[in-house]
Amino acid sequence: MPSHTNLNLRERFRERFQTKSWRSSAAASSPPQTTSNASSSHNLIDDALKRLSDRDRVIIRKHILPTSSDIDVALKKALAAAKEKQRLCDENKWTFTFAGQALTSKDEADKVVHWLNRLRAVGNGFLGIDPVHAGLPWTGICLLLEAAISEANQMNCLLVGCETVLYAANRLKAYMDFLDGLPATLTRTDLESAITKLCAHILRFIARALQVYQTPSFKRVLRAFWQDSDVQKFEQECDKLGRNVEIAASNCDRTLNAQDRDCTKRLKQDLQKVLEELSKCHKIQDSLGRIEVKIDLNALPYAGGVVFNPDEDDHPICHQATRVDLLHQIQDWAQRSESTSILWLNGTAGTGKTTISRTIAEWLTGQGCLGVVDLGASFFFKRGEGDRGSASRFFSTVCRELVLKIPGLDTRVAEAITSDPSVCDKSLGEQFDKLIYQPLLTLDITTSRCSTFIVVVDALDECENARDIKVILGLWSRLTHISTVCLKLFLTSRPDLPVQLAFSNMSVNAHYDLIILDEVPRTTSQHDISIFLKDEFSKIRKRYNDRPPSRAKLNPDWPGDKVIWALVDMAVPLFIVAATVCRFVGDHNFIPEQRLEEILRFQKMDQLGQLERTYLPVLTQLPATLSNTGDKERFYQEFQMIVGSIFTLADALSVTSLAALLDVARDTIVVRLRPLYSILRVPADPETPVRTLHLSVGEFLLNQKFQHQPFGANGPATHRLLLTKCLELLSGPGVLRENLCDLKYPGQPRREVDATIINERLSPAFQYACRYWVHHVQHSMVPIYDDGDVHVFLQEHFLHWVEALSLMNRIVEVARQLRVLQKLVSATSSTHISSFLEDARRIFLANRYIADIAPLQIYSSAMVFAPQTSLVKKICSQVPAWLRRYPNTPLTWSLELMKLEGHTGSTNAVAFSQDGWLLASGSWDQTIRLWDPTTGQEVQKMEGHTSKVNAVVFSQDDSLLASGSHDRTIRLWDPTTGQEVRKLEGHTSDVHSVRFSQDGSLLASGSRDQTVRLWDPATGQEVRKLEGHIHSVEAVTFSPDGSLLVSGSRDQTIRLWDTATGHEVRKLEGHIDPVEAVAFSPDGSLLASGSWDRMIWLWDSTTGQKVRKLEGHTNPVSAVAFSPDGSLLASGSWDQSIRLWDPTTGQEVRKLEGRHHNSVSAVAFSQDGLLLASGSWDQTIRLWDLTTGQEVRKPEGHTHSVESVVFSPDGSLLASGSRDQTIRLWDPTTGQHVRKLEGHAFSVSTVAFSQDGSLLASGSSDRTIRLWDLTTGQEVRKLEGHNRCVNAVAFSQDGSLLASGSLSQTIILWDWTTGQEVRKLEGHTNSVRAVAFSQDGLLLASGSHDRTIRLWDLATGQEVRKLKGHTNTVNVVTFSQDDLLLASGSWDQTIRLWNPSTGQAVQTVENISSINAISFTTDNKILTNRGIISLDEDFISGKTLESSSKSARAKDDWIQQRNRNFLWLPDGYRGSCSAYCGDTYVIGHGSGQISFFQLDHT
């Protein structure tokens, strides 16, 4: 504990410095000083007081107490005052912002109490001699804490100031305790002086606050004792003075003898521990105030086993006498501020790059304390070890390391994660920008321990995706623009082509240096390897000779220079050879001389390669380890299974996990690996992964050349073995099952599940099998087929597998793995598994989002809303027991594959990359976004345009993405990094269209400035300007051979241009409105054009003649695109539909509608023709599967969105009003449609039942109210009088009156029996949205868009009262059964309860969205369309209202029960309106459908 530590330190001081050792050492060196340390410390306080102004000194002396008992009393009083502040802060729940951080007053008060308790504890027994306790103005501090404060800001400033003072006092005490123990020397005097300055600074700060305290109380109310800036400046100066004290302390041993210096060194270490502990306590508030920061940083996924760990004994570093010049060169580069930002060390396999990386990382770790350079982060790639061989977690891992080293970076990174929680699933460019570049760019570093941070990246060539190598280096080169901190990259790799290309393409501004290991002189390599061998063999000899003397010892000069140099010749230039030899010979299970002889025997075999002569001795001697030679066959079987698996695994496993996966005894694995320590790293801990020492070992073992050898490993066969083992493990009883971690309810978020629980329930072997069984299928070289192991496993465990990957935070891998499996399906005998996989893919894509958030929804929401014919639904699931009723779903999957959301403005453009891996979209929100069309995940957001983005297109080689914008520019982007490459300027108005030529040599753009321009993408230069159009150019495209360019314009013409000369070749006329879109067929024979005239024309591109007119759209055609094979033409229109046409016949093949809710602005086919993307003004992109989806027939219901739903008083009927101008009646028991009521001429906006349920009133945009007889379905009466849309209707309790509210700001009272207007109520200043009669019929309440509720006297029509409080539209009002309460619901997401008699607000229920119906029940509850709210009997006293524990309700995207999320509602099932009655919940949808839900309350 902190106080205990300080007491121990004090005891050590007194013990060590009041012993003979000091006196004897002092006598031996110089005459001792006579001044006592205690009196010297008290003199120090006097000196500090002298440094104050006269006024401050008087104030402080007034509050310094003479005796220890007085001090103790003052401390107790201060503590009591602090605890009272604690209580006050807790009661008021005050929060505030200090130094840019959100804090709570209660936490700050807690810390004041903590410091006072600590000072009391460490002061006990020392008050008489302790200068801190004796010298501080405790009565003054007590007065400050006792001051009466009721205002939050004053309280916050007081607490922060006191906390900072008390922290400084504790720090001062630690320094003085250290000073007390030192002998009197000149350096001790320097330390005293530094401490005196710090003490004076603390006293001065307290004096300023006491001056404020002494002002009259009426003035003090308006002032804080300290301002925020005062506290910050005080602490900064304390830090500065504290560092001076610590520097003086570090110098205090210079004049001491060795013994005293050693004692002082230990005391310094003790002091440092106390200071660190104090700092941690001081930063407790930071921790409390930034819990969210920690949570966010914990959300950063990281790659295991990639970070440098100096405690790993089995990872060697360079011998101190080897690589001397090379290491010095690297160290010099690291320390020089003017050196380049990247240093690349390359060399062939086995030359010792990783050992050098580890050596540099260890050196940097040691340098960190010196304040010049430090290890910022590290990442050791290794192919074949899961995340170690992938770049997917590179930047997030580096980020996690950097936040531990760079002050303030954690807050910036946490902000980035909060704003984009899925950033780590996005592209490398997006991760780099959000997690590293932007946080560093905006970092505010006032103090930093080091000026330079080095990131060590080893074996970049082992990153399995060559494209990622280029991306990493390209992105890292941008850090040269960062000025807040110096971040350098030390990189090692083989000289492989991907790395070389990445450096060759790097900007000259990146500045990198290169060291080539292969160019190190042979003599240098020989020297270094010889030193290494001599040192290692010396250790081997010593270890062997130190064993019990059962055998002859090795000679002192063993193995001799001749053998050493023979081994040097064998190894040069590969350190891995030398290291393997030493590990082989030094294996403690064998005799070194015999092992060395085996090595030398193979050395003489000239026909073998260098690595063969290294690894063959290790493998060929294996049978010699057997006690029974008859066990050879079994031995090699186990060897191939165990060792072959280790070298084939997709990620490293521990001995324990390997045993579990292979179903082999752990001891068997240990025995089989024991002779292989020279090529495998086998930790003593059975839970630590077994790793290969070098990549070359696996390459050697799996080489086809050695397949005939008994130790040879057959790659595909081993993959088949591992596949079998993975599926067997996962299919074991109770292993892969529903609810693996025993979540408490179906919608429980994954983030609420503790990581330790996940790791306990999901063992490493289990997690490996889940992640990599598909990998082993892929590499087993065997197709999958119906009723095979894979098919059987998926039918049994598909949903369980998805849940497991979600819990492991690996949900994004599902889509890719399903795609892999689909490609591996056998062409024959695979009908069933092929269908199952396609259905599984659709299930996943429809539910990826929610399966990632709440894993158990894959069993509930995913299955409930899957099509009726879904194979996964039929085979793998059953309806959850808690769901008694749910909507009917479509029979089959629709053509829509998924919806992509993220843009905050209209989506104007979409384009697939040529390789199909990316989909780009451009939006009016000024951004371009890149999406993974396989998963629907947004992978990159590109920002730079300053206005709407109108067009996007990929170059043919996908190296560039071009965008055109309203800001008059075209920008070229690198899609792999998201960085802007070039900006093309020249247009004088909006750029509407951009297209690359097929060969990528030209880029065309069309603009509102009436011109087409051709650009050279390589240089950004304008090549040619094409003029001729007399209005805005809306679209441009190249012919497939690049000889022609076509442009469409608002001048109603299409023009063809010769790209070589820029001359106009032909003008096509025929459209009678602006031409919005043009497209060439793949063979160039046809040209399609779409226009505002709603027509699509097909033209003969050679003759310019019209070939065919395509009609069908009911609004302007905004986009056209041919499929890659030319068999289809897609068109998008303002009529919100996409149509597919057969260009040869002109027939409409298919119409895609009902998904986009606004104009379709763009369409594009994927290069394989399987997908169609559409962008819309509704801000979404939708992907359509043209091969497997089908048009879904709408179930019976409205044909347009539902605007209102309401239950009859007895719950026997449900009425719905729609934009399709009809009202429909439904039987809530069966969900069947009962009757359709027609008559309104426009949208029906509201419906209401009479109290006896015999009549239904409906209000409409046609300005009328209609009354319907529910027995016959006939219209009884039409009420006319409003001059705008009728928004609300309600019957009086006795049924004699009907009230209606309108967009015209009025309410009309009607005698519905005669149809006469009784009275018009006016007073609202905006649209009336709700009306309700009181139970006694005396009052009418109305709610309005003007945010008020008004009460009206029905007898006079006068406004009685206006109720204010809502901050948005009031859309529902109702009276309680006794008329004592009025409830109102608002778009501000609150329900408010009012006393109608006084107009006073009684209670507020918050965070209730989309409330459109409220009623009071007889049992003291409020019934809403979102569920039930229980009212406590004494709720008026201020108790919070809570939802009923048993009620079901809809909240946001969920159906809830007991305030917990139970069922997630997909996009098509979310409501535009809703109603609740009994146990039935009804939602009206934008599609026109009605959904009924019932949950089992038990």
Short mmCIF file of C-alpha atoms in Angstrom, two decimals, residues 1251 1293 1332-1333 1335 1372-1385 1391-1396 1402-1403 1413-1424 1427-1431 1435 1441:
data_model
loop_
_atom_site.label_atom_id
_atom_site.label_comp_id
_atom_site.label_asym_id
_atom_site.label_seq_id
_atom_site.Cartn_x
_atom_site.Cartn_y
_atom_site.Cartn_z
CA GLN A 1251 -64.89 4.19 -27.33
CA GLN A 1293 -65.54 9.54 -24.07
CA ALA A 1332 -57.20 13.94 -26.57
CA PHE A 1333 -60.39 14.43 -24.52
CA GLN A 1335 -62.48 11.52 -19.18
CA VAL A 1372 -49.21 12.28 -28.48
CA VAL A 1373 -51.27 13.32 -25.41
CA THR A 1374 -53.70 11.47 -23.14
CA PHE A 1375 -55.51 11.87 -19.79
CA SER A 1376 -55.42 9.39 -16.92
CA GLN A 1377 -58.57 7.52 -15.90
CA ASP A 1378 -59.24 10.03 -13.09
CA ASP A 1379 -58.11 13.09 -15.09
CA LEU A 1380 -55.52 13.89 -12.40
CA LEU A 1381 -52.66 13.37 -14.81
CA LEU A 1382 -51.89 14.21 -18.39
CA ALA A 1383 -49.21 12.29 -20.29
CA SER A 1384 -47.42 13.62 -23.37
CA GLY A 1385 -44.95 11.99 -25.73
CA ILE A 1391 -42.75 11.08 -21.93
CA ARG A 1392 -43.78 13.78 -19.49
CA LEU A 1393 -46.49 13.62 -16.83
CA TRP A 1394 -48.32 16.84 -15.95
CA ASN A 1395 -50.81 18.00 -13.37
CA PRO A 1396 -53.58 19.42 -15.61
CA VAL A 1402 -44.70 15.91 -12.40
CA GLN A 1403 -42.25 13.44 -13.90
CA ALA A 1413 -49.57 6.19 -28.59
CA ILE A 1414 -50.08 6.54 -24.83
CA SER A 1415 -52.88 5.43 -22.53
CA PHE A 1416 -53.32 4.90 -18.79
CA THR A 1417 -54.36 1.50 -17.47
CA THR A 1418 -56.48 0.87 -14.39
CA ASP A 1419 -53.55 -0.73 -12.52
CA ASN A 1420 -51.36 2.38 -12.43
CA LYS A 1421 -49.39 1.82 -15.61
CA ILE A 1422 -48.83 3.73 -18.82
CA LEU A 1423 -49.40 1.73 -21.97
CA THR A 1424 -47.44 2.97 -25.00
CA GLY A 1427 -44.46 -1.12 -24.19
CA ILE A 1428 -45.61 -0.62 -20.60
CA ILE A 1429 -44.25 1.82 -18.04
CA SER A 1430 -45.05 1.15 -14.37
CA LEU A 1431 -45.87 4.06 -12.07
CA PHE A 1435 -43.86 8.56 -8.18
CA LEU A 1441 -40.20 5.60 -13.91
#
